[in-house]
XYZ file of C-alpha atoms in Angstrom:
769
model
C -6.085 -22.665 -77.269
C -8.550 -23.613 -80.017
C -11.989 -22.092 -80.495
C -13.503 -18.642 -80.781
C -12.542 -15.914 -78.286
C -15.895 -16.433 -76.574
C -15.243 -20.148 -76.109
C -11.736 -19.465 -74.803
C -13.121 -16.952 -72.299
C -15.650 -19.479 -71.049
C -12.971 -22.142 -70.519
C -10.802 -19.707 -68.553
C -13.734 -18.698 -66.349
C -14.721 -22.304 -65.718
C -11.177 -23.319 -64.799
C -10.875 -20.391 -62.409
C -14.245 -20.908 -60.724
C -14.548 -24.704 -60.378
C -13.350 -25.787 -56.924
C -11.213 -28.882 -56.509
C -13.686 -30.607 -54.221
C -16.340 -30.345 -56.922
C -14.486 -32.969 -58.915
C -15.080 -35.798 -56.473
C -16.927 -38.723 -57.935
C -17.790 -41.030 -55.061
C -21.474 -40.827 -55.960
C -22.578 -39.505 -52.557
C -25.070 -36.723 -51.957
C -22.270 -34.375 -50.969
C -20.505 -34.929 -54.265
C -23.647 -34.147 -56.237
C -24.134 -30.978 -54.234
C -20.526 -30.020 -54.853
C -20.875 -30.725 -58.567
C -24.012 -28.596 -58.849
C -22.421 -25.813 -56.826
C -19.267 -26.020 -58.910
C -21.204 -25.903 -62.181
C -23.236 -22.939 -60.966
C -20.087 -21.162 -59.762
C -18.455 -21.683 -63.136
C -21.451 -20.307 -64.991
C -21.688 -17.282 -62.729
C -17.977 -16.647 -63.151
C -18.419 -16.676 -66.923
C -21.316 -14.252 -66.676
C -19.320 -11.993 -64.357
C -16.319 -11.948 -66.688
C -18.618 -10.964 -69.541
C -20.102 -8.148 -67.421
C -23.621 -9.593 -67.509
C -24.455 -8.804 -63.897
C -24.666 -5.108 -64.774
C -27.499 -5.861 -67.202
C -29.715 -6.825 -64.271
C -29.499 -3.415 -62.605
C -32.144 -1.834 -64.895
C -34.338 -4.875 -64.147
C -33.960 -4.177 -60.429
C -34.768 -0.517 -61.067
C -37.905 -1.557 -62.943
C -38.957 -3.871 -60.092
C -38.692 -0.889 -57.765
C -40.849 1.211 -60.097
C -43.454 -1.559 -60.335
C -43.477 -1.918 -56.550
C -44.175 1.798 -56.152
C -47.148 1.695 -58.515
C -48.468 -1.512 -56.938
C -48.788 0.136 -53.518
C -52.409 0.529 -52.439
C -51.635 3.790 -50.620
C -49.346 6.610 -51.650
C -45.904 6.030 -50.072
C -44.379 8.845 -48.059
C -41.426 10.663 -49.592
C -39.378 10.332 -46.427
C -39.911 6.559 -46.412
C -38.872 6.169 -50.062
C -35.808 8.346 -49.449
C -34.859 6.417 -46.303
C -35.182 3.138 -48.225
C -32.793 4.398 -50.921
C -30.284 5.702 -48.368
C -30.391 2.461 -46.406
C -29.879 0.387 -49.538
C -26.963 2.611 -50.514
C -25.325 2.128 -47.122
C -25.826 -1.623 -47.366
C -24.212 -1.745 -50.812
C -21.148 0.070 -49.422
C -20.835 -2.372 -46.538
C -21.208 -5.408 -48.813
C -18.769 -4.325 -51.511
C -16.008 -6.775 -50.512
C -17.885 -9.950 -51.454
C -18.813 -10.252 -55.111
C -22.251 -11.924 -55.067
C -23.403 -10.137 -51.924
C -22.214 -6.826 -53.374
C -24.227 -7.340 -56.543
C -27.335 -8.325 -54.571
C -26.953 -5.195 -52.436
C -26.455 -3.118 -55.584
C -29.612 -4.612 -57.075
C -31.460 -3.652 -53.877
C -30.085 -0.120 -54.233
C -31.328 0.144 -57.811
C -34.700 -1.240 -56.760
C -34.964 1.396 -54.034
C -33.905 4.053 -56.549
C -36.677 2.903 -58.889
C -39.201 3.141 -56.060
C -37.987 6.658 -55.240
C -38.070 7.710 -58.908
C -41.741 6.731 -59.111
C -42.500 8.844 -56.066
C -40.545 11.826 -57.417
C -42.293 11.574 -60.800
C -45.652 11.723 -59.018
C -44.565 14.772 -57.025
C -43.349 16.484 -60.203
C -46.778 16.206 -61.778
C -48.522 17.483 -58.689
C -51.593 18.801 -60.539
C -54.971 17.926 -59.014
C -57.637 16.048 -60.896
C -61.140 17.436 -60.971
C -62.875 16.498 -57.709
C -66.368 16.118 -59.173
C -68.126 16.678 -62.516
C -69.306 20.187 -63.311
C -70.558 22.227 -66.222
C -68.401 25.319 -66.628
C -66.545 27.559 -69.033
C -62.872 26.781 -69.570
C -60.311 29.347 -70.665
C -56.760 28.495 -71.594
C -54.042 28.040 -74.178
C -54.080 25.224 -76.728
C -51.001 23.021 -76.279
C -51.788 20.135 -78.651
C -54.253 19.460 -81.462
C -54.654 15.837 -82.565
C -56.710 15.241 -85.711
C -59.211 12.420 -85.296
C -61.350 10.496 -87.737
C -64.507 11.957 -89.269
C -63.507 15.592 -88.962
C -62.857 15.890 -85.225
C -59.952 17.265 -83.217
C -58.818 16.295 -79.743
C -57.544 19.451 -78.075
C -55.475 19.717 -74.915
C -55.752 23.050 -73.096
C -53.391 24.553 -70.545
C -56.036 25.942 -68.204
C -56.120 29.512 -66.975
C -59.635 29.237 -65.581
C -62.247 26.524 -65.143
C -65.507 27.930 -63.895
C -65.075 29.354 -60.412
C -62.596 26.728 -59.194
C -59.763 28.165 -57.104
C -56.186 27.651 -58.276
C -55.415 24.911 -55.763
C -58.339 22.795 -57.030
C -57.987 23.548 -60.732
C -56.373 20.926 -62.992
C -53.326 22.025 -64.969
C -54.705 20.743 -68.283
C -58.006 19.657 -69.765
C -58.772 17.612 -72.858
C -61.827 17.689 -75.108
C -62.832 16.623 -78.606
C -64.317 19.335 -80.822
C -65.060 19.916 -84.500
C -62.944 21.873 -86.975
C -64.732 25.163 -86.385
C -63.603 27.675 -85.380
C -60.080 27.337 -86.811
C -57.463 27.272 -84.049
C -53.736 26.557 -83.883
C -51.402 25.521 -81.094
C -50.608 28.539 -78.923
C -54.039 30.154 -79.334
C -56.132 31.127 -76.357
C -59.646 29.699 -76.481
C -62.734 29.589 -74.317
C -65.539 27.043 -74.409
C -68.329 25.697 -72.265
C -68.622 21.956 -71.638
C -69.479 19.282 -69.120
C -66.188 18.457 -67.369
C -65.443 15.335 -65.373
C -62.374 13.666 -63.849
C -60.488 11.218 -66.076
C -62.038 7.794 -65.669
C -60.239 4.838 -64.156
C -60.118 1.296 -65.552
C -63.358 -0.143 -66.892
C -62.360 -3.505 -65.420
C -59.982 -4.431 -62.591
C -56.476 -4.877 -63.953
C -57.322 -2.993 -67.135
C -55.795 0.085 -68.704
C -55.879 2.927 -66.191
C -56.875 6.037 -68.145
C -56.833 8.177 -65.012
C -53.214 7.300 -64.206
C -52.068 7.942 -67.775
C -53.898 11.288 -67.804
C -52.359 12.233 -64.449
C -48.816 11.808 -65.751
C -49.743 13.833 -68.821
C -50.940 16.629 -66.540
C -54.570 16.223 -67.671
C -57.032 16.502 -64.786
C -60.329 16.990 -66.633
C -61.999 15.659 -69.770
C -64.874 17.440 -71.493
C -68.067 16.483 -73.291
C -70.546 18.508 -75.337
C -68.441 21.558 -76.149
C -70.348 24.715 -76.992
C -69.755 28.434 -77.415
C -66.189 27.822 -78.647
C -64.277 31.054 -79.181
C -60.723 31.557 -80.435
C -58.938 34.625 -79.066
C -55.737 34.494 -81.142
C -52.162 33.666 -80.081
C -51.232 33.897 -76.423
C -48.683 36.718 -76.274
C -47.653 35.930 -72.685
C -46.112 32.523 -73.395
C -42.651 31.877 -72.033
C -39.711 30.717 -74.124
C -40.265 27.026 -73.428
C -43.977 27.207 -74.217
C -43.254 29.199 -77.375
C -40.759 26.602 -78.589
C -43.184 23.786 -77.812
C -45.979 25.587 -79.662
C -43.723 26.182 -82.676
C -42.826 22.489 -82.785
C -46.491 21.472 -82.549
C -47.372 23.841 -85.393
C -44.580 22.317 -87.470
C -45.957 18.847 -86.756
C -49.465 19.938 -87.735
C -48.240 21.625 -90.918
C -46.157 18.624 -91.928
C -49.016 16.243 -91.171
C -51.316 18.228 -93.450
C -48.642 18.465 -96.148
C -48.048 14.692 -96.179
C -51.701 13.679 -96.096
C -52.488 16.128 -98.914
C -49.543 15.039 -101.087
C -50.274 11.311 -100.745
C -53.998 11.180 -100.061
C -56.116 8.229 -98.996
C -55.456 5.992 -96.003
C -51.803 5.641 -96.978
C -51.473 9.403 -96.508
C -52.706 9.102 -92.910
C -50.288 6.219 -92.270
C -47.441 8.219 -93.818
C -48.156 11.150 -91.505
C -48.108 8.788 -88.517
C -44.656 7.537 -89.539
C -43.272 11.081 -89.662
C -45.106 13.062 -86.979
C -46.631 10.318 -84.819
C -50.216 11.561 -85.398
C -52.326 8.397 -85.703
C -55.811 9.801 -85.151
C -56.887 10.155 -88.816
C -55.983 6.555 -89.751
C -59.240 4.738 -90.688
C -60.295 1.989 -88.321
C -60.394 -0.683 -91.037
C -56.754 0.074 -91.915
C -55.779 -0.246 -88.256
C -57.668 -3.551 -88.063
C -55.832 -4.884 -91.132
C -52.434 -3.855 -89.790
C -53.226 -5.447 -86.457
C -54.443 -8.682 -88.044
C -51.271 -8.929 -90.142
C -49.012 -8.247 -87.164
C -47.940 -4.913 -88.657
C -49.489 -2.458 -86.226
C -46.010 -1.829 -84.818
C -45.091 0.159 -87.938
C -47.422 2.928 -86.720
C -45.241 3.386 -83.641
C -42.016 5.222 -84.414
C -39.564 2.818 -82.815
C -36.305 1.017 -83.470
C -36.871 0.212 -87.138
C -37.795 3.760 -88.104
C -35.181 5.489 -85.959
C -32.412 3.116 -87.048
C -33.238 3.526 -90.731
C -33.386 7.327 -90.553
C -30.267 7.732 -88.397
C -28.350 5.011 -90.237
C -29.142 6.514 -93.628
C -28.032 9.956 -92.434
C -24.802 8.463 -91.062
C -24.096 6.741 -94.369
C -24.920 9.839 -96.436
C -22.786 12.167 -94.319
C -19.843 9.780 -94.381
C -20.164 9.176 -98.135
C -20.329 12.910 -98.921
C -17.278 13.660 -96.770
C -15.397 10.795 -98.414
C -15.823 12.500 -101.803
C -13.179 14.979 -100.699
C -9.729 13.415 -100.404
C -8.645 16.215 -98.062
C -11.574 15.600 -95.728
C -11.185 11.830 -95.923
C -7.461 11.982 -95.052
C -7.407 14.791 -92.491
C -10.839 15.012 -90.841
C -12.458 12.577 -88.399
C -15.065 11.616 -90.996
C -16.671 8.853 -88.978
C -17.104 11.057 -85.904
C -18.546 13.936 -87.955
C -21.020 11.582 -89.626
C -22.042 10.254 -86.211
C -22.657 13.815 -84.978
C -24.778 14.600 -88.053
C -26.788 11.410 -87.629
C -27.319 12.123 -83.932
C -28.582 15.626 -84.704
C -30.987 14.205 -87.291
C -32.215 11.551 -84.862
C -32.811 14.253 -82.230
C -34.924 16.274 -84.651
C -36.880 13.171 -85.661
C -37.507 12.380 -81.966
C -38.939 15.847 -81.333
C -40.971 15.845 -84.550
C -42.527 12.461 -83.873
C -43.878 13.327 -80.433
C -41.247 11.406 -78.403
C -43.295 8.371 -77.406
C -41.705 5.713 -75.185
C -40.688 3.413 -78.045
C -39.130 6.368 -79.859
C -37.320 7.467 -76.687
C -35.851 3.994 -76.212
C -34.688 3.840 -79.815
C -33.234 7.332 -79.631
C -31.338 6.658 -76.403
C -29.810 3.466 -77.815
C -28.815 5.173 -81.049
C -27.486 8.208 -79.172
C -25.298 5.980 -77.002
C -23.977 4.192 -80.076
C -23.162 7.417 -81.910
C -21.586 8.986 -78.830
C -19.400 5.899 -78.514
C -18.335 6.327 -82.151
C -17.550 9.999 -81.533
C -15.149 9.165 -78.674
C -13.694 6.087 -80.388
C -15.231 3.589 -78.007
C -17.087 0.387 -78.921
C -20.846 0.514 -78.426
C -21.697 -2.822 -76.820
C -25.289 -3.677 -77.726
C -26.382 -5.332 -74.418
C -25.005 -2.506 -72.285
C -26.387 0.016 -74.751
C -29.817 -1.565 -74.379
C -29.585 -1.746 -70.572
C -28.489 1.877 -70.287
C -31.361 2.957 -72.550
C -33.844 1.130 -70.328
C -32.389 2.742 -67.221
C -32.511 6.254 -68.699
C -36.092 5.901 -69.962
C -37.263 4.519 -66.608
C -35.476 7.242 -64.661
C -37.052 9.982 -66.797
C -40.540 8.480 -67.147
C -41.026 5.673 -64.593
C -44.765 5.590 -65.303
C -43.995 4.338 -68.825
C -43.088 0.921 -67.423
C -46.746 0.052 -66.885
C -47.709 0.656 -70.514
C -47.606 -1.764 -73.443
C -45.261 0.451 -75.468
C -42.381 0.193 -72.998
C -42.903 -3.486 -72.234
C -43.209 -4.645 -75.830
C -40.440 -2.377 -77.101
C -37.835 -3.518 -74.595
C -38.908 -7.165 -74.763
C -38.432 -7.154 -78.541
C -35.013 -5.498 -78.327
C -33.867 -7.824 -75.527
C -34.796 -10.850 -77.626
C -33.108 -9.495 -80.755
C -29.909 -8.532 -78.923
C -29.704 -11.990 -77.342
C -30.277 -13.724 -80.672
C -27.673 -11.654 -82.500
C -25.193 -12.364 -79.708
C -25.804 -16.079 -80.186
C -25.140 -15.746 -83.914
C -21.951 -13.788 -83.281
C -20.582 -16.476 -80.956
C -20.876 -19.223 -83.552
C -17.942 -20.612 -85.459
C -17.687 -18.741 -88.805
C -18.630 -20.832 -91.825
C -15.972 -21.476 -94.469
C -15.959 -18.956 -97.339
C -18.028 -19.825 -100.441
C -16.009 -21.375 -103.290
C -17.277 -19.037 -106.025
C -19.266 -15.871 -106.775
C -22.552 -17.722 -107.310
C -22.248 -19.378 -103.923
C -21.469 -16.025 -102.312
C -24.604 -14.469 -103.803
C -26.668 -17.456 -102.720
C -25.339 -17.195 -99.179
C -26.082 -13.467 -99.000
C -29.663 -14.032 -100.130
C -30.137 -16.884 -97.652
C -28.642 -14.759 -94.861
C -30.946 -11.840 -95.654
C -34.029 -14.071 -95.712
C -32.988 -15.787 -92.482
C -32.382 -12.464 -90.780
C -35.786 -11.138 -91.846
C -37.653 -14.251 -90.687
C -35.743 -14.710 -87.445
C -35.997 -11.034 -86.537
C -39.773 -11.210 -86.893
C -40.008 -14.545 -85.080
C -37.831 -13.518 -82.126
C -39.476 -10.117 -81.715
C -42.928 -11.683 -82.079
C -42.285 -14.358 -79.462
C -40.783 -11.827 -77.051
C -43.708 -9.411 -77.335
C -46.548 -11.959 -77.575
C -47.139 -12.286 -73.786
C -47.372 -8.521 -73.373
C -49.669 -8.125 -76.392
C -51.894 -10.904 -75.046
C -52.012 -9.290 -71.595
C -52.826 -5.765 -72.757
C -54.844 -6.408 -75.931
C -56.109 -10.002 -75.380
C -55.153 -11.192 -78.843
C -52.382 -12.880 -80.822
C -51.577 -12.729 -84.533
C -50.365 -16.106 -85.887
C -49.482 -14.717 -89.335
C -47.220 -11.913 -88.106
C -44.137 -13.621 -89.556
C -45.647 -13.673 -93.042
C -46.883 -10.098 -92.813
C -43.560 -8.721 -91.601
C -41.482 -10.789 -94.018
C -43.453 -9.321 -96.929
C -43.788 -5.743 -95.674
C -40.493 -4.956 -93.941
C -38.334 -4.943 -97.114
C -40.663 -2.311 -98.567
C -40.459 -0.312 -95.342
C -36.661 -0.493 -95.296
C -35.962 0.119 -98.989
C -38.761 2.505 -100.007
C -40.788 4.000 -97.168
C -38.198 5.132 -94.601
C -35.624 6.445 -97.139
C -38.483 8.497 -98.581
C -39.158 9.898 -95.099
C -35.565 11.101 -94.877
C -35.650 12.574 -98.369
C -38.939 14.335 -97.713
C -37.690 15.885 -94.468
C -34.413 17.034 -96.021
C -36.023 18.629 -99.084
C -39.186 20.000 -97.430
C -37.589 23.421 -96.689
C -36.815 23.734 -100.429
C -40.329 22.758 -101.469
C -38.951 19.730 -103.337
C -40.379 17.070 -101.027
C -43.409 16.092 -103.137
C -41.638 13.374 -105.101
C -40.461 11.708 -101.896
C -43.924 11.716 -100.344
C -45.385 10.211 -103.505
C -42.736 7.475 -103.465
C -43.554 6.878 -99.810
C -47.246 6.652 -100.674
C -46.544 4.027 -103.324
C -44.601 1.929 -100.839
C -47.323 2.237 -98.221
C -50.005 1.243 -100.718
C -48.133 -2.005 -101.178
C -47.763 -2.439 -97.403
C -51.478 -1.838 -96.833
C -52.341 -4.288 -99.610
C -50.167 -6.888 -97.887
C -51.773 -6.193 -94.524
C -55.283 -6.482 -96.004
C -54.429 -9.794 -97.662
C -52.794 -11.341 -94.602
C -55.537 -10.079 -92.272
C -58.153 -11.734 -94.487
C -56.650 -15.179 -93.921
C -58.727 -17.396 -91.600
C -57.676 -17.059 -87.957
C -55.456 -14.028 -88.531
C -56.469 -12.717 -85.109
C -57.178 -14.941 -82.160
C -58.601 -13.671 -78.914
C -57.161 -14.865 -75.615
C -58.727 -14.657 -72.182
C -57.280 -11.985 -69.921
C -54.774 -13.302 -67.405
C -53.379 -11.756 -64.251
C -50.311 -9.827 -63.218
C -48.656 -12.952 -61.781
C -48.490 -14.537 -65.226
C -47.182 -11.316 -66.739
C -44.490 -10.992 -64.068
C -43.354 -14.582 -64.673
C -43.259 -13.974 -68.425
C -41.184 -10.816 -67.914
C -38.782 -12.549 -65.513
C -38.426 -15.555 -67.802
C -37.743 -13.436 -70.896
C -35.222 -11.308 -68.996
C -33.456 -14.395 -67.628
C -33.362 -16.004 -71.060
C -32.011 -12.899 -72.790
C -29.617 -11.368 -70.272
C -27.509 -14.443 -69.460
C -25.207 -15.942 -72.089
C -24.306 -19.337 -70.650
C -26.464 -22.409 -70.150
C -27.718 -20.677 -67.024
C -30.256 -18.978 -69.290
C -32.219 -22.212 -69.693
C -33.288 -21.987 -66.049
C -35.873 -19.525 -67.407
C -37.916 -22.375 -68.884
C -39.715 -23.340 -65.631
C -40.790 -19.721 -65.065
C -42.008 -19.421 -68.654
C -43.835 -22.752 -68.405
C -45.534 -21.651 -65.180
C -46.510 -18.331 -66.767
C -47.932 -20.116 -69.803
C -49.918 -22.473 -67.591
C -51.406 -19.661 -65.533
C -52.227 -17.685 -68.674
C -53.825 -20.679 -70.400
C -56.238 -21.362 -67.524
C -57.052 -17.986 -65.990
C -59.883 -17.425 -63.571
C -62.836 -15.663 -65.162
C -65.222 -13.445 -63.202
C -68.905 -14.279 -62.912
C -70.004 -10.621 -62.889
C -68.329 -7.420 -64.111
C -69.804 -4.066 -63.126
C -69.276 -0.673 -64.708
C -68.075 1.961 -62.185
C -71.171 4.059 -62.887
C -73.511 1.137 -62.122
C -75.352 1.720 -65.405
C -74.604 -1.694 -66.871
C -72.939 -4.995 -66.084
C -71.928 -8.310 -67.634
C -73.135 -11.596 -66.141
C -71.862 -15.093 -66.841
C -74.882 -17.067 -67.925
C -75.459 -20.794 -67.241
C -73.950 -21.540 -70.675
C -70.653 -19.976 -69.556
C -70.932 -16.956 -71.841
C -71.203 -13.329 -70.813
C -74.554 -11.572 -71.080
C -74.899 -7.779 -71.000
C -77.349 -5.900 -68.834
C -77.992 -2.213 -69.331
C -80.040 0.500 -70.914
C -79.732 1.545 -74.535
C -76.961 -0.210 -76.448
C -74.584 -1.544 -73.768
C -72.989 -3.906 -76.326
C -71.661 -0.915 -78.226
C -70.146 0.781 -75.188
C -66.413 0.946 -74.743
C -66.557 -0.899 -71.404
C -68.555 -3.751 -72.919
C -66.044 -4.149 -75.743
C -63.230 -4.322 -73.202
C -65.090 -6.876 -71.065
C -65.805 -9.190 -73.980
C -62.277 -8.854 -75.361
C -60.938 -9.858 -71.940
C -63.262 -12.863 -72.054
C -62.024 -13.817 -75.557
C -65.496 -13.247 -76.994
C -67.278 -10.862 -79.306
C -69.927 -8.468 -77.942
C -73.420 -9.758 -78.791
C -75.553 -8.042 -81.360
C -78.805 -6.461 -80.243
C -81.493 -9.011 -79.539
C -79.134 -11.996 -79.613
C -79.541 -12.804 -75.918
C -83.111 -13.862 -75.169
C -82.258 -14.719 -71.542
C -81.701 -11.036 -70.685
C -84.949 -9.315 -69.793
C -85.225 -5.525 -69.482
C -88.033 -3.104 -68.768
C -88.289 0.537 -67.799
C -86.915 -0.130 -64.318
C -83.977 -2.468 -64.884
C -82.725 -5.757 -66.292
C -82.351 -9.326 -65.094
C -80.313 -12.268 -66.337
C -79.722 -15.817 -65.075
C -76.374 -16.416 -63.383
C -74.201 -19.480 -63.642
C -74.816 -21.615 -60.564
C -78.474 -20.639 -60.316
C -80.494 -17.550 -59.472
C -80.643 -14.227 -61.255
C -78.732 -10.965 -61.201
C -80.790 -7.786 -61.229
C -79.587 -4.429 -62.512
C -81.887 -1.752 -61.066
C -81.941 1.883 -62.048
C -85.323 2.770 -60.561
C -86.147 2.705 -56.852
C -89.561 1.157 -57.576
C -87.866 -2.042 -58.811
C -85.477 -2.452 -55.884
C -87.955 -3.963 -53.429
C -88.874 -6.825 -55.748
C -85.322 -7.284 -57.027
C -84.078 -7.652 -53.465
C -86.523 -10.498 -52.896
C -85.856 -12.422 -56.102
C -82.227 -11.887 -57.090
C -79.070 -13.430 -55.657
C -77.234 -10.206 -56.570
C -78.568 -6.689 -57.024
C -76.510 -4.030 -58.787
C -77.742 -0.466 -58.665
C -76.499 3.059 -59.083
C -78.882 4.072 -56.307
C -78.680 3.727 -52.533
C -80.528 0.446 -51.877
C -82.796 0.016 -48.843
C -81.062 -1.237 -45.714
C -83.261 -4.336 -45.671
C -82.080 -5.385 -49.139
C -78.732 -6.613 -47.880
C -80.551 -8.897 -45.419
C -81.759 -11.191 -48.184
C -79.343 -10.737 -51.101
C -75.889 -9.512 -52.041
C -76.001 -5.843 -53.016
C -73.576 -3.587 -54.898
C -74.821 -0.033 -54.650
C -73.744 3.512 -55.281
C -71.552 3.783 -52.219
C -69.609 0.624 -52.963
C -68.981 1.605 -56.582
C -67.923 5.098 -55.528
C -65.288 3.504 -53.289
C -64.061 0.739 -55.594
C -64.641 1.800 -59.191
C -65.186 -1.077 -61.609
C -65.716 -4.457 -59.973
C -65.366 -8.072 -61.028
C -67.128 -10.603 -58.810
C -66.677 -14.343 -58.371
C -69.481 -16.336 -56.816
C -69.062 -18.558 -53.789
C -72.506 -19.787 -52.758
C -74.575 -16.812 -51.580
C -71.486 -14.589 -51.330
C -69.467 -12.777 -53.976
C -65.794 -11.998 -53.552
C -64.759 -8.941 -55.521
C -61.682 -7.566 -57.193
C -61.757 -3.786 -57.387
C -60.226 -1.448 -59.926
C -58.880 0.560 -56.996
C -58.353 -0.216 -53.350
C -61.356 1.246 -51.495
C -59.198 1.779 -48.425
C -56.308 3.380 -50.297
C -55.708 6.574 -52.190
C -53.331 7.434 -55.021
C -53.011 10.877 -56.650
C -54.521 9.681 -59.946
C -57.622 8.245 -58.249
C -58.733 11.759 -57.294
C -59.407 13.306 -53.890
C -60.862 11.257 -51.030
C -64.415 10.256 -51.838
C -67.088 12.285 -50.127
C -69.202 9.123 -49.822
C -67.919 7.021 -46.941
C -67.388 3.464 -48.236
C -69.403 0.828 -46.416
C -67.759 -1.910 -44.403
C -68.630 -4.548 -47.002
C -66.920 -2.485 -49.721
C -63.780 -2.353 -47.609
C -63.850 -6.136 -47.258
C -64.605 -6.517 -50.955
C -67.139 -9.200 -50.062
C -70.804 -8.877 -50.986
C -73.192 -11.315 -49.350
C -76.544 -11.428 -47.565
C -76.282 -10.496 -43.930
C -78.676 -13.286 -43.067
C -77.303 -16.637 -44.144
C -80.818 -18.078 -44.214
C -82.166 -16.051 -47.121
C -85.692 -16.548 -48.315
C -86.412 -19.485 -50.565
C -87.472 -17.003 -53.194
C -83.972 -15.520 -53.253
C -82.293 -18.904 -53.530
C -84.580 -20.372 -56.157
C -83.513 -19.973 -59.802
C -85.912 -17.791 -61.743
C -87.055 -18.502 -65.263
C -86.120 -15.336 -67.181
C -88.459 -16.231 -70.032
C -91.521 -16.056 -67.741
C -92.994 -12.517 -67.753
C -94.395 -13.105 -64.267
C -90.857 -13.583 -62.945
C -89.654 -10.298 -64.425
C -89.112 -7.707 -61.671
C -91.241 -4.654 -62.158
C -93.205 -5.931 -65.149
C -96.521 -5.358 -63.461
C -95.555 -1.708 -62.902
C -94.722 -1.094 -66.547
């Protein structure tokens, strides 16, 4: 039988699966149905013979995890357990029929993912701070992260926080302080500060800082540290805490050693590649790397782990091969795999074990373990098993950009390399010159295609989380990755190996030279016109369709994979024309963004709202740049609040003084305030007040006549552990409905009439100024 083994396998599967009645050709509807069914059966049989159905089990597990986190209320443990048991029983009953058995197994893995999310939440179990307070904190330093401009972000394992009882005290707190007094990981410290619960998203659908902090065990964040005292090492630490502290001190020492030996911004980047500490990297360097599509090099992921572990494997095997006795009598390949695995494990611990590093480590560990037991390490199954292990250990990681982009890139690369492997081999070159030419062309093709495939696979996730795309990423990676592979990462390995001997300086300097070239490339590429393009934020539906389409395209091997194109086209359409809110409100009620009649966002707030973090996020999600001070003449502010015209007519009033509320309620179509507005205000206008914001967090509103339908950052009727304890302020009925509108449909003509914001007489509260 002619053809490659893959082609022969496909023909056998098709012959076995295609039913005889599918070959009828009378042209009737039944024959077409039979033909389609026969073709689909043949493709599924091919996929089954290749073992591709198993690759979908981690996807099902991830769907279960996502379903758990999407719940508006915290699921009960007994319900999640019962769901998993029921799915397990169903999979046992359905095991006799192939397709039904796999569907039942997928349901089982989905239920297991749901249960794993619940168990991960129970494991954390530490309360978040119920309300802000100013108090003294006492505890042990567990991490110190250097930041820019001489600051440190310190995480403290709390022993005491004011007079809070144990059951209400968070396990950890985080605060940024200066470099005095000197402290190290493991020291006990005390300090006074203003503590508050970790904040939720600054816009609905945005990055949830409170959830991330919850799964890190951090229940309080501090501001304005004072009276900082260091009390020396904590002598009562257990073995695990002592080992963790020793590792953190090693990371800090190595970070300082690398930054000192190399110096400049390349020294900070070098430290990030070894220890994962990115805080000291200057912002302009991060902007250049991002604009050139090279920001991924700051995350210790597949490229870094593969280069370090692969180099160690090659070195160990080459050194053992120098001895004829070892080469002939010892399992050299297995020993080299064990050495490389040990080195990869140390690198994982040293780098901080982020999600991308975990995924890379698990895949490499599986490959090396397969080598050690003389088994082939199949890349797709290796990748699927890595995803399953990472999700089982840290299900919360699935919601973050690191997990999504990391696994999307690897899925695309594995699928592309499989496609290359299945091709007919080209005839050998006729001479040495042709062989060299082919090797060069192959290397260039691999570099370009690797960047292109990984970039296309991760682009939807980057656009969703960061609202930007980098068109020149192929050029940036094609120029920088050879330097990373041939100079930078081998220098990392050399520096780590020779650091105990004090002979690591030459390797760090070589690494610095390579990184100077990489940073020069990133600066050049980022300076090209249009190197970064903002995209409007799109919803979870588009992201889910992108994820499903990419998974379908990458996990199947037959022509069945092209059925992913409709899902990807639908996702692209939804992402290209997303709905944009008319009003976005900060959870504190201190400032808001309003869509003006020109279609652009205008900021309302005291001080410099354009420079606030929330404002930057809002404008990035709207694919716009925050306005400079004084650029928006249609926003009018005084001592009592601000007003701005709203698209569709009327004005929005932001009131922070009770004396302005009465007039704002008469003139504005929407009033936003951090106060409790008068009861009569809601009779004539839509009102978002303190109680509503306390129940919903950040809000985005879309206008529909006199009413505003809202999307909340959190469900006002639900409660999850990371949203804090139940709110002491009972949410109003309108907050529960997420609809803000005047109670009286016949509002006053004054409230319906557009107001000229340039007229001082129309400014609320001007006469009181």
